[in-house]
Amino acid sequence: MDLFEAIETRLSIRRFKPDIPALEDINTIINAARLAPSSSNAQMWHYVVIYDSEIKARMKQAIIDSYNEIKEWEEAKGFEDRIESYKEYSTFFTDASVNIAVLMEPKESVISDLMKKKGFSKEEIERRRPHPELLSIGASIENLSLAAHALGYGTCWLTAPLYAYKKLEEILNVKPPYELVSLLCLGKPDIQNIPVRYKKDISEILTVIR
């Protein structure tokens, strides 16, 4: 599949066939993620590919339990239906044949460290150094998603489940310095006639300074 065709036709997929993706294909997909650009070429990512249905079930329950805790808050009264919808939105990914946990190794630049020592606020540091690790991870995940699509797989990239990050990191045995920063589901799409979501026209997002 041509690169531009992959970019134009890729969609977020939330229903999958039971087909099990071959490990050879997974290696090809993760290799594409590996080749993404990263801040200072730090390559701060690590991917955990999960086939194990028991692990996925534990992840799902951990997320459900975490949202159920919110429902007990006094502040959550009147939002019960919304919280239930979040539970559904945050757990469907575990039904896919493969889940992928994206781990990040935080990296601090010399400049960031100097700004801390100088007394810059967290907000000011973030404006001057706007999360280069997460931006790098995003580039890597985009490579992953496009490679998966080119091989006939669908993906969906999620951060909503990270409300339960502590429980999920325990289940996945994530050890410092790594942190769980994203999750993806991957498999053969089980949807036909997927509605194409509205995308802004290029005139709405482009400014040219000559």
Coordinates of N, CA and C in Angstrom, one line a residue:
M1 N 0.8 -1.2 0.0 CA 0.0 0.0 0.0 C 0.9 1.2 0.0
D2 N 0.6 2.2 -0.9 CA 1.3 3.4 -1.0 C 1.1 4.2 0.4
L3 N 2.2 5.0 0.7 CA 2.1 5.7 2.0 C 0.9 6.7 2.1
F4 N 0.7 7.4 1.0 CA -0.4 8.4 1.1 C -1.7 7.7 1.1
E5 N -1.8 6.6 0.4 CA -3.1 5.8 0.5 C -3.3 5.3 1.9
A6 N -2.3 4.9 2.6 CA -2.4 4.4 4.0 C -2.8 5.6 4.9
I7 N -2.2 6.8 4.7 CA -2.6 7.9 5.5 C -4.1 8.3 5.3
E8 N -4.5 8.3 4.0 CA -5.8 8.7 3.7 C -6.9 7.7 4.1
T9 N -6.6 6.4 4.2 CA -7.6 5.4 4.4 C -7.6 4.8 5.8
R10 N -6.6 5.1 6.6 CA -6.5 4.6 7.9 C -7.7 5.1 8.8
L11 N -8.3 4.3 9.6 CA -9.3 4.6 10.5 C -9.1 4.0 11.8
S12 N -9.7 4.5 12.8 CA -9.7 3.9 14.2 C -10.7 2.7 14.1
I13 N -10.3 1.5 14.5 CA -11.2 0.4 14.4 C -11.5 -0.1 15.8
R14 N -12.8 -0.4 16.1 CA -13.2 -0.8 17.4 C -13.8 -2.2 17.5
R15 N -14.0 -2.9 16.3 CA -14.5 -4.2 16.3 C -13.6 -5.1 15.4
F16 N -13.3 -6.3 15.9 CA -12.3 -7.1 15.2 C -12.7 -8.5 15.1
K17 N -12.2 -9.1 14.0 CA -12.4 -10.6 13.8 C -11.5 -11.3 14.8
P18 N -11.8 -12.6 15.0 CA -11.0 -13.4 16.0 C -9.7 -13.8 15.4
D19 N -9.4 -13.5 14.2 CA -8.1 -13.9 13.6 C -6.9 -13.4 14.5
I20 N -5.9 -14.3 14.7 CA -4.8 -14.0 15.5 C -3.7 -13.4 14.6
P21 N -3.2 -12.2 14.7 CA -2.2 -11.7 13.9 C -0.9 -12.5 14.1
A22 N -0.2 -12.7 13.0 CA 1.0 -13.5 13.0 C 2.1 -12.7 13.7
L23 N 3.0 -13.3 14.4 CA 4.1 -12.6 15.1 C 5.0 -12.0 14.1
E24 N 5.1 -12.6 12.9 CA 6.0 -12.0 11.9 C 5.4 -10.6 11.5
D25 N 4.1 -10.5 11.4 CA 3.5 -9.2 11.1 C 3.7 -8.2 12.2
I26 N 3.5 -8.7 13.5 CA 3.7 -7.8 14.6 C 5.2 -7.3 14.6
N27 N 6.1 -8.1 14.3 CA 7.5 -7.7 14.3 C 7.7 -6.6 13.2
T28 N 7.1 -6.7 12.0 CA 7.1 -5.7 11.0 C 6.5 -4.4 11.4
I29 N 5.4 -4.5 12.1 CA 4.7 -3.3 12.6 C 5.5 -2.6 13.7
I30 N 6.0 -3.3 14.6 CA 6.8 -2.7 15.7 C 8.1 -2.1 15.1
N31 N 8.7 -2.8 14.1 CA 9.9 -2.3 13.5 C 9.6 -0.9 12.9
A32 N 8.4 -0.7 12.3 CA 8.1 0.6 11.8 C 8.0 1.6 12.9
A33 N 7.5 1.2 14.0 CA 7.4 2.1 15.2 C 8.8 2.5 15.6
R34 N 9.7 1.5 15.6 CA 11.1 1.7 16.0 C 11.8 2.7 15.2
L35 N 11.4 2.9 13.9 CA 12.2 3.8 13.0 C 11.7 5.2 13.1
A36 N 10.8 5.5 14.0 CA 10.2 6.9 14.0 C 11.3 7.9 14.6
P37 N 11.1 9.2 14.2 CA 12.0 10.2 14.8 C 11.7 10.3 16.3
S38 N 12.7 10.7 17.1 CA 12.5 11.0 18.5 C 13.5 12.1 18.9
S39 N 13.1 12.8 20.0 CA 13.8 13.9 20.5 C 15.2 13.4 20.9
S40 N 16.3 14.1 20.4 CA 17.7 13.7 20.6 C 18.0 12.3 20.3
N41 N 17.1 11.7 19.4 CA 17.3 10.3 19.0 C 17.3 9.4 20.3
A42 N 16.5 9.7 21.3 CA 16.5 9.0 22.6 C 15.8 7.7 22.5
Q43 N 14.9 7.5 21.5 CA 14.1 6.3 21.3 C 13.6 5.8 22.6
M44 N 12.8 6.6 23.3 CA 12.4 6.3 24.7 C 11.2 5.4 24.8
W45 N 10.9 4.6 23.8 CA 9.7 3.8 23.8 C 10.1 2.3 24.0
H46 N 9.1 1.6 24.5 CA 9.2 0.1 24.6 C 7.7 -0.4 24.4
Y47 N 7.6 -1.4 23.6 CA 6.3 -1.9 23.3 C 6.1 -3.3 23.9
V48 N 5.0 -3.5 24.5 CA 4.6 -4.8 25.1 C 3.4 -5.3 24.4
V49 N 3.6 -6.4 23.6 CA 2.5 -7.0 22.8 C 1.8 -8.1 23.6
I50 N 0.5 -8.0 23.7 CA -0.2 -8.9 24.6 C -1.2 -9.8 23.8
Y51 N -0.9 -11.1 23.7 CA -1.9 -12.0 23.2 C -2.7 -12.7 24.3
D52 N -2.2 -12.8 25.4 CA -2.7 -13.6 26.5 C -4.1 -13.1 27.0
S53 N -5.1 -13.9 26.8 CA -6.5 -13.5 27.1 C -6.7 -13.3 28.6
E54 N -6.0 -14.0 29.4 CA -6.1 -13.8 30.9 C -5.6 -12.4 31.3
I55 N -4.5 -12.0 30.7 CA -3.9 -10.7 31.0 C -4.9 -9.6 30.6
K56 N -5.4 -9.8 29.4 CA -6.4 -8.8 28.9 C -7.6 -8.7 29.7
A57 N -8.1 -9.8 30.2 CA -9.3 -9.8 31.1 C -8.9 -9.1 32.4
R58 N -7.7 -9.3 32.9 CA -7.3 -8.6 34.2 C -7.2 -7.1 33.9
M59 N -6.7 -6.7 32.8 CA -6.6 -5.3 32.5 C -8.0 -4.7 32.4
K60 N -9.0 -5.4 31.8 CA -10.3 -4.9 31.6 C -10.9 -4.7 33.0
Q61 N -10.8 -5.7 33.9 CA -11.4 -5.6 35.2 C -10.8 -4.5 36.0
A62 N -9.5 -4.3 35.9 CA -8.8 -3.2 36.6 C -9.3 -1.8 36.2
I63 N -9.6 -1.7 34.9 CA -10.2 -0.4 34.4 C -11.6 -0.2 35.0
I64 N -12.4 -1.3 34.9 CA -13.8 -1.2 35.4 C -13.8 -0.9 36.9
D65 N -12.9 -1.5 37.7 CA -12.8 -1.3 39.1 C -12.5 0.2 39.4
S66 N -11.6 0.7 38.6 CA -11.1 2.1 38.8 C -12.3 3.1 38.5
Y67 N -13.0 2.8 37.5 CA -14.2 3.7 37.2 C -15.3 3.5 38.2
N68 N -15.5 2.3 38.7 CA -16.4 2.1 39.8 C -16.1 2.9 41.0
E69 N -14.8 3.0 41.3 CA -14.4 3.9 42.4 C -14.8 5.3 42.3
I70 N -14.8 5.8 41.0 CA -15.2 7.2 40.8 C -16.7 7.3 41.1
K71 N -17.5 6.3 40.7 CA -18.9 6.4 41.0 C -19.3 6.5 42.4
E72 N -18.4 6.2 43.3 CA -18.6 6.3 44.8 C -18.3 7.7 45.3
W73 N -17.7 8.5 44.4 CA -17.4 9.9 44.9 C -18.7 10.7 45.0
E74 N -18.7 11.6 46.0 CA -19.8 12.5 46.1 C -19.9 13.4 44.9
E75 N -18.7 13.8 44.4 CA -18.7 14.7 43.2 C -19.2 14.0 41.9
A76 N -19.4 12.7 41.9 CA -19.8 11.9 40.7 C -21.3 11.8 40.7
K77 N -22.0 12.2 41.7 CA -23.5 12.1 41.7 C -24.1 12.8 40.5
G78 N -24.9 12.1 39.7 CA -25.5 12.7 38.5 C -24.8 12.4 37.3
F79 N -23.6 11.8 37.4 CA -22.8 11.5 36.3 C -22.6 10.0 36.1
E80 N -23.5 9.2 36.7 CA -23.3 7.7 36.7 C -23.4 7.2 35.3
D81 N -24.3 7.7 34.5 CA -24.4 7.2 33.1 C -23.2 7.5 32.3
R82 N -22.7 8.7 32.5 CA -21.5 9.1 31.7 C -20.3 8.2 32.1
I83 N -20.2 7.9 33.4 CA -19.1 7.1 33.9 C -19.2 5.7 33.3
E84 N -20.4 5.1 33.2 CA -20.7 3.8 32.6 C -20.2 3.8 31.1
S85 N -20.5 4.9 30.4 CA -20.0 5.0 29.0 C -18.5 5.1 28.9
Y86 N -17.9 5.7 29.9 CA -16.4 5.8 29.9 C -15.9 4.3 30.1
K87 N -16.5 3.6 30.9 CA -16.1 2.2 31.2 C -16.1 1.4 29.9
E88 N -17.2 1.5 29.1 CA -17.3 0.8 27.8 C -16.2 1.3 26.9
Y89 N -16.1 2.6 26.8 CA -15.1 3.2 25.9 C -13.7 2.8 26.2
S90 N -13.4 2.6 27.5 CA -12.1 2.4 28.0 C -11.7 0.9 28.0
T91 N -12.6 0.0 27.7 CA -12.3 -1.4 27.9 C -12.5 -2.3 26.6
F92 N -13.2 -1.7 25.6 CA -13.5 -2.5 24.4 C -12.2 -3.0 23.8
F93 N -11.1 -2.3 24.0 CA -9.8 -2.7 23.3 C -9.4 -4.1 23.7
T94 N -9.8 -4.6 24.9 CA -9.3 -5.9 25.4 C -10.0 -7.0 24.6
D95 N -11.0 -6.7 23.8 CA -11.7 -7.8 23.0 C -10.9 -8.1 21.8
A96 N -9.9 -7.3 21.4 CA -9.1 -7.5 20.2 C -8.1 -8.6 20.4
S97 N -7.7 -9.3 19.3 CA -6.8 -10.4 19.4 C -5.5 -10.0 20.1
V98 N -5.0 -8.8 19.8 CA -3.8 -8.3 20.3 C -4.0 -6.9 20.9
N99 N -3.4 -6.7 22.1 CA -3.3 -5.4 22.7 C -1.8 -5.0 22.8
I100 N -1.5 -3.8 22.7 CA -0.2 -3.3 22.7 C -0.1 -2.2 23.7
A101 N 0.8 -2.4 24.7 CA 1.0 -1.4 25.7 C 2.3 -0.6 25.3
V102 N 2.1 0.7 25.4 CA 3.3 1.6 25.0 C 3.9 2.2 26.2
L103 N 5.1 1.9 26.4 CA 5.9 2.4 27.6 C 6.8 3.5 27.2
M104 N 7.0 4.4 28.1 CA 8.0 5.5 27.8 C 9.0 5.6 28.9
E105 N 10.2 5.8 28.5 CA 11.3 6.0 29.5 C 11.5 7.5 29.5
P106 N 11.1 8.2 30.6 CA 11.2 9.7 30.7 C 12.7 10.1 30.5
K107 N 12.8 11.2 29.7 CA 14.2 11.7 29.4 C 14.1 13.2 29.8
E108 N 15.1 13.6 30.5 CA 15.2 15.1 30.8 C 16.4 15.7 30.2
S109 N 16.3 16.7 29.5 CA 17.4 17.4 28.8 C 18.2 18.2 29.8
V110 N 19.4 18.5 29.4 CA 20.2 19.4 30.2 C 19.5 20.7 30.4
I111 N 18.9 21.3 29.4 CA 18.2 22.6 29.5 C 17.1 22.5 30.5
S112 N 16.3 21.4 30.4 CA 15.2 21.3 31.4 C 15.7 21.2 32.8
D113 N 16.8 20.5 33.0 CA 17.4 20.4 34.3 C 17.9 21.7 34.8
L114 N 18.5 22.5 33.9 CA 19.0 23.8 34.3 C 17.9 24.8 34.6
M115 N 16.8 24.7 33.9 CA 15.6 25.5 34.2 C 15.0 25.2 35.6
K116 N 15.0 23.9 35.9 CA 14.5 23.5 37.2 C 15.4 24.2 38.3
K117 N 16.7 24.0 38.1 CA 17.6 24.6 39.1 C 17.5 26.1 39.2
K118 N 17.2 26.7 38.1 CA 17.0 28.2 38.1 C 15.7 28.6 38.7
G119 N 14.8 27.7 38.9 CA 13.6 28.0 39.6 C 12.4 28.3 38.7
F120 N 12.5 27.9 37.4 CA 11.4 28.0 36.5 C 10.2 27.2 37.0
S121 N 9.0 27.6 36.8 CA 7.8 26.8 37.2 C 7.7 25.7 36.2
K122 N 6.9 24.7 36.6 CA 6.6 23.5 35.8 C 5.9 23.9 34.5
E123 N 5.0 24.9 34.6 CA 4.3 25.4 33.4 C 5.2 26.0 32.4
E124 N 6.2 26.8 33.0 CA 7.1 27.5 32.1 C 8.0 26.6 31.4
I125 N 8.5 25.6 32.1 CA 9.4 24.6 31.6 C 8.6 23.8 30.4
E126 N 7.4 23.5 30.7 CA 6.6 22.7 29.7 C 6.3 23.6 28.4
R127 N 6.2 24.9 28.6 CA 6.1 25.8 27.4 C 7.4 25.8 26.6
R128 N 8.5 25.8 27.3 CA 9.8 25.9 26.6 C 10.3 24.5 26.1
R129 N 9.8 23.5 26.8 CA 10.2 22.1 26.4 C 8.9 21.3 26.4
P130 N 8.0 21.4 25.4 CA 6.7 20.9 25.4 C 6.6 19.3 25.2
H131 N 6.9 18.6 26.3 CA 6.8 17.2 26.4 C 7.4 16.5 25.2
P132 N 8.7 16.6 24.9 CA 9.3 16.0 23.7 C 9.2 14.5 23.8
E133 N 9.2 13.9 25.0 CA 9.1 12.4 25.0 C 7.8 11.9 24.5
L134 N 6.7 12.6 24.9 CA 5.3 12.2 24.4 C 5.2 12.5 23.0
L135 N 5.7 13.6 22.5 CA 5.6 13.9 21.1 C 6.3 12.8 20.3
S136 N 7.5 12.4 20.8 CA 8.2 11.3 20.1 C 7.4 10.0 20.1
I137 N 6.8 9.7 21.2 CA 6.0 8.5 21.3 C 4.8 8.6 20.3
G138 N 4.2 9.7 20.1 CA 3.2 9.9 19.2 C 3.6 9.6 17.8
A139 N 4.8 10.1 17.4 CA 5.3 9.8 16.1 C 5.5 8.3 15.9
S140 N 6.0 7.6 16.9 CA 6.2 6.2 16.8 C 4.9 5.4 16.7
I141 N 3.9 5.8 17.4 CA 2.6 5.2 17.4 C 2.0 5.4 16.0
E142 N 2.1 6.6 15.4 CA 1.6 6.8 14.1 C 2.2 5.9 13.1
N143 N 3.6 5.7 13.2 CA 4.2 4.7 12.3 C 3.6 3.3 12.5
L144 N 3.4 3.0 13.7 CA 2.8 1.7 14.0 C 1.5 1.5 13.4
S145 N 0.6 2.5 13.5 CA -0.8 2.4 13.0 C -0.8 2.4 11.5
L146 N 0.1 3.1 10.9 CA 0.1 3.1 9.4 C 0.6 1.8 8.9
A147 N 1.6 1.2 9.5 CA 2.2 0.0 9.1 C 1.2 -1.2 9.3
A148 N 0.4 -1.1 10.4 CA -0.6 -2.1 10.6 C -1.7 -2.0 9.6
H149 N -2.1 -0.8 9.2 CA -3.1 -0.6 8.2 C -2.6 -1.1 6.8
A150 N -1.3 -0.9 6.5 CA -0.8 -1.3 5.3 C -0.8 -2.8 5.1
L151 N -0.7 -3.5 6.3 CA -0.7 -5.0 6.3 C -2.1 -5.6 6.4
G152 N -3.1 -4.7 6.4 CA -4.5 -5.2 6.5 C -5.1 -5.3 7.9
Y153 N -4.4 -4.7 8.8 CA -4.9 -4.7 10.2 C -5.5 -3.4 10.6
G154 N -6.4 -3.4 11.6 CA -6.9 -2.1 12.1 C -6.4 -1.9 13.5
T155 N -6.3 -0.7 13.9 CA -5.9 -0.3 15.3 C -6.8 0.8 15.8
C156 N -6.7 0.9 17.1 CA -7.3 2.0 17.8 C -6.3 2.4 19.0
W157 N -6.0 3.7 19.0 CA -5.0 4.2 20.0 C -5.8 4.8 21.1
L158 N -5.5 4.4 22.4 CA -6.3 4.9 23.5 C -5.4 5.4 24.6
T159 N -5.9 6.4 25.3 CA -5.3 6.9 26.6 C -6.3 6.8 27.7
A160 N -7.6 6.7 27.4 CA -8.6 6.7 28.5 C -8.4 5.6 29.5
P161 N -7.9 4.4 29.1 CA -7.7 3.4 30.2 C -6.7 3.8 31.2
L162 N -5.8 4.8 30.9 CA -4.7 5.1 31.8 C -5.2 5.7 33.1
Y163 N -6.5 5.9 33.3 CA -7.0 6.3 34.6 C -6.6 5.2 35.6
A164 N -6.5 4.0 35.1 CA -6.1 2.8 36.0 C -4.7 2.5 35.8
Y165 N -3.8 3.4 35.5 CA -2.4 3.1 35.2 C -1.7 2.3 36.2
K166 N -1.9 2.6 37.5 CA -1.2 1.9 38.5 C -1.5 0.4 38.5
K167 N -2.8 0.1 38.4 CA -3.2 -1.3 38.3 C -2.7 -2.0 37.0
L168 N -2.7 -1.2 35.9 CA -2.3 -1.8 34.7 C -0.8 -2.0 34.7
E169 N 0.0 -1.1 35.2 CA 1.4 -1.3 35.3 C 1.8 -2.5 36.2
E170 N 1.0 -2.7 37.2 CA 1.3 -3.9 38.0 C 1.0 -5.2 37.3
I171 N -0.1 -5.2 36.5 CA -0.5 -6.4 35.8 C 0.6 -6.7 34.7
L172 N 1.1 -5.6 34.1 CA 2.0 -5.8 33.0 C 3.5 -5.8 33.5
N173 N 3.7 -5.7 34.8 CA 5.0 -5.8 35.4 C 5.9 -4.7 34.8
V174 N 5.4 -3.5 34.7 CA 6.1 -2.3 34.3 C 7.0 -1.8 35.4
K175 N 8.3 -1.7 35.2 CA 9.2 -1.3 36.2 C 9.8 0.0 35.8
P176 N 10.1 0.9 36.9 CA 10.8 2.1 36.6 C 12.2 1.9 35.9
P177 N 12.6 2.8 35.0 CA 12.0 4.1 34.8 C 10.8 4.2 33.8
Y178 N 10.4 3.0 33.3 CA 9.3 3.0 32.3 C 8.0 3.4 32.9
E179 N 7.1 4.1 32.1 CA 5.8 4.4 32.5 C 4.9 4.0 31.3
L180 N 3.7 3.6 31.7 CA 2.6 3.3 30.7 C 2.0 4.6 30.2
V181 N 2.1 4.8 28.9 CA 1.6 6.1 28.4 C 0.5 6.0 27.3
S182 N 0.3 4.8 26.7 CA -0.8 4.6 25.7 C -1.0 3.1 25.6
L183 N -2.2 2.8 25.1 CA -2.6 1.4 24.8 C -3.2 1.4 23.3
L184 N -3.0 0.3 22.7 CA -3.6 0.1 21.4 C -4.2 -1.3 21.3
C185 N -5.2 -1.4 20.5 CA -5.7 -2.7 20.1 C -5.4 -2.9 18.6
L186 N -5.3 -4.2 18.2 CA -4.9 -4.5 16.9 C -5.5 -5.8 16.4
G187 N -6.0 -5.8 15.2 CA -6.6 -7.1 14.7 C -7.2 -6.8 13.3
K188 N -7.8 -7.9 12.8 CA -8.5 -7.7 11.5 C -9.8 -7.0 11.7
P189 N -10.1 -5.9 11.0 CA -11.3 -5.2 11.2 C -12.5 -6.1 10.9
D190 N -13.6 -5.9 11.7 CA -14.8 -6.6 11.5 C -16.0 -5.7 11.3
I191 N -15.7 -4.7 10.5 CA -16.8 -3.7 10.2 C -16.7 -3.3 8.7
Q192 N -17.9 -3.2 8.2 CA -18.0 -2.8 6.8 C -18.7 -1.5 6.7
N193 N -18.4 -0.7 5.7 CA -19.0 0.6 5.5 C -18.8 1.5 6.7
I194 N -17.6 1.5 7.2 CA -17.2 2.4 8.3 C -17.4 3.9 7.9
P195 N -18.2 4.6 8.7 CA -18.4 6.0 8.3 C -17.1 6.8 8.5
V196 N -16.8 7.6 7.5 CA -15.6 8.4 7.5 C -15.8 9.6 8.4
R197 N -15.0 9.8 9.4 CA -15.2 10.9 10.3 C -14.7 12.2 9.6
Y198 N -15.4 13.3 10.0 CA -15.1 14.6 9.4 C -13.7 15.0 9.8
K199 N -13.0 15.5 8.8 CA -11.7 16.0 8.9 C -11.7 17.5 8.4
K200 N -11.1 18.4 9.2 CA -11.1 19.7 8.7 C -10.4 19.9 7.4
D201 N -10.9 20.8 6.6 CA -10.3 21.2 5.3 C -8.9 21.8 5.6
I202 N -8.0 21.5 4.6 CA -6.6 22.0 4.8 C -6.6 23.6 5.0
S203 N -7.6 24.2 4.4 CA -7.6 25.7 4.6 C -7.9 26.1 6.0
E204 N -8.4 25.2 6.8 CA -8.7 25.5 8.2 C -7.5 25.3 9.1
I205 N -6.5 24.6 8.7 CA -5.4 24.2 9.5 C -4.1 24.7 9.1
L206 N -4.1 25.4 7.9 CA -2.8 25.8 7.3 C -2.6 27.3 7.3
T207 N -1.5 27.8 7.8 CA -1.1 29.2 7.7 C 0.2 29.2 7.0
V208 N 0.4 30.0 5.9 CA 1.6 30.1 5.2 C 2.2 31.5 5.4
I209 N 3.4 31.7 6.0 CA 4.0 33.0 6.1 C 5.1 33.1 5.1
R210 N 5.0 34.0 4.2 CA 5.9 34.2 3.1 C 6.9 35.3 3.4

